[in-house]
Amino acid sequence: MSTTGKQKILIVDDEPDILELIEYNLKKEGYQVYSARNGQEAVAEAKKTLPDLIVLDIMMPKMDGIEACRIMRTMPEFKNTFMVFLTARSEEYSEIAGFNVGADDYIAKPIKPRALVSRINAILRRNAPPEEVTDNKLEIGDLVIDREAYLVYKNGVKVVLAKKEFELLYLLASKPGKVYTREVILKNIWEDSVVVTNRTIDVHIRKLREKLGDDCVATVKGVGYKFEK
């Protein structure tokens, strides 16, 4: 029996066979599934359907997945939408480019339907905000981190973070001054994702510093990172 609760997923790929395969397997799992064939269609369809998760191929005509993700991440309605890249390309620069524009995960072709469905289930499940926690705020100096609402405020001004950026910030800020090794960060934030590298952590740390200030996260050379009090 599906436990998806009719969550909505948008699949974006320019290969009809891929769309059909993924759509069939996700519908069988109980999801509402929508499709688009390029980045332009993806942005238009996402605005209409407001999906919970978007699976984007990288190489597509008219507008590629990287650009589509970048555009949607600037729109408030998609700040909490999961963005997952689906691609046959395994070069590191593609992975880093994806995380740079706010991707939450990365799935490689060729597609194995059971593995794909399992990964999507895990992404939606493990990253869902807690439903029963009533007091889930961290207040540190001029920073307020609201885990329940997935919101961050600095000096009373809302700061928009991608989901992985938020999870990383919350992990570090939950114990200010504690040094988290790269291994611990990978295990807690990305779990069993096989495509995540140390460079991925560096990209997310850089994005946090850009949005919250250079002094929010300190590098402990050769060890890892810590949140500065």
Tab-separated table of N, CA and C in Angstrom, residues 87-97 106:
chain	number	residue	atom	x	y	z
A	87	THR	N	20.199	12.280	-14.854
A	87	THR	CA	21.099	12.502	-15.978
A	87	THR	C	22.003	11.319	-16.223
A	88	ALA	N	22.427	11.197	-17.475
A	88	ALA	CA	23.374	10.142	-17.839
A	88	ALA	C	24.806	10.629	-17.660
A	89	ARG	N	24.963	11.911	-17.397
A	89	ARG	CA	26.306	12.463	-17.280
A	89	ARG	C	26.823	12.286	-15.859
A	90	SER	N	28.051	11.827	-15.744
A	90	SER	CA	28.615	11.559	-14.419
A	90	SER	C	29.766	12.490	-14.069
A	91	GLU	N	30.062	13.470	-14.937
A	91	GLU	CA	31.161	14.387	-14.649
A	91	GLU	C	30.868	15.177	-13.381
A	92	GLU	N	31.907	15.424	-12.616
A	92	GLU	CA	31.736	16.107	-11.340
A	92	GLU	C	31.164	17.503	-11.517
A	93	TYR	N	31.543	18.189	-12.619
A	93	TYR	CA	31.065	19.559	-12.781
A	93	TYR	C	29.555	19.611	-12.931
A	94	SER	N	28.948	18.565	-13.509
A	94	SER	CA	27.494	18.539	-13.620
A	94	SER	C	26.852	18.438	-12.252
A	95	GLU	N	27.429	17.589	-11.410
A	95	GLU	CA	26.915	17.433	-10.046
A	95	GLU	C	27.032	18.739	-9.274
A	96	ILE	N	28.206	19.369	-9.328
A	96	ILE	CA	28.420	20.617	-8.593
A	96	ILE	C	27.509	21.714	-9.130
A	97	ALA	N	27.352	21.774	-10.467
A	97	ALA	CA	26.463	22.786	-11.060
A	97	ALA	C	25.045	22.597	-10.552
A	106	TYR	N	20.540	13.709	-6.746
A	106	TYR	CA	21.081	13.460	-8.072
A	106	TYR	C	20.906	11.979	-8.363
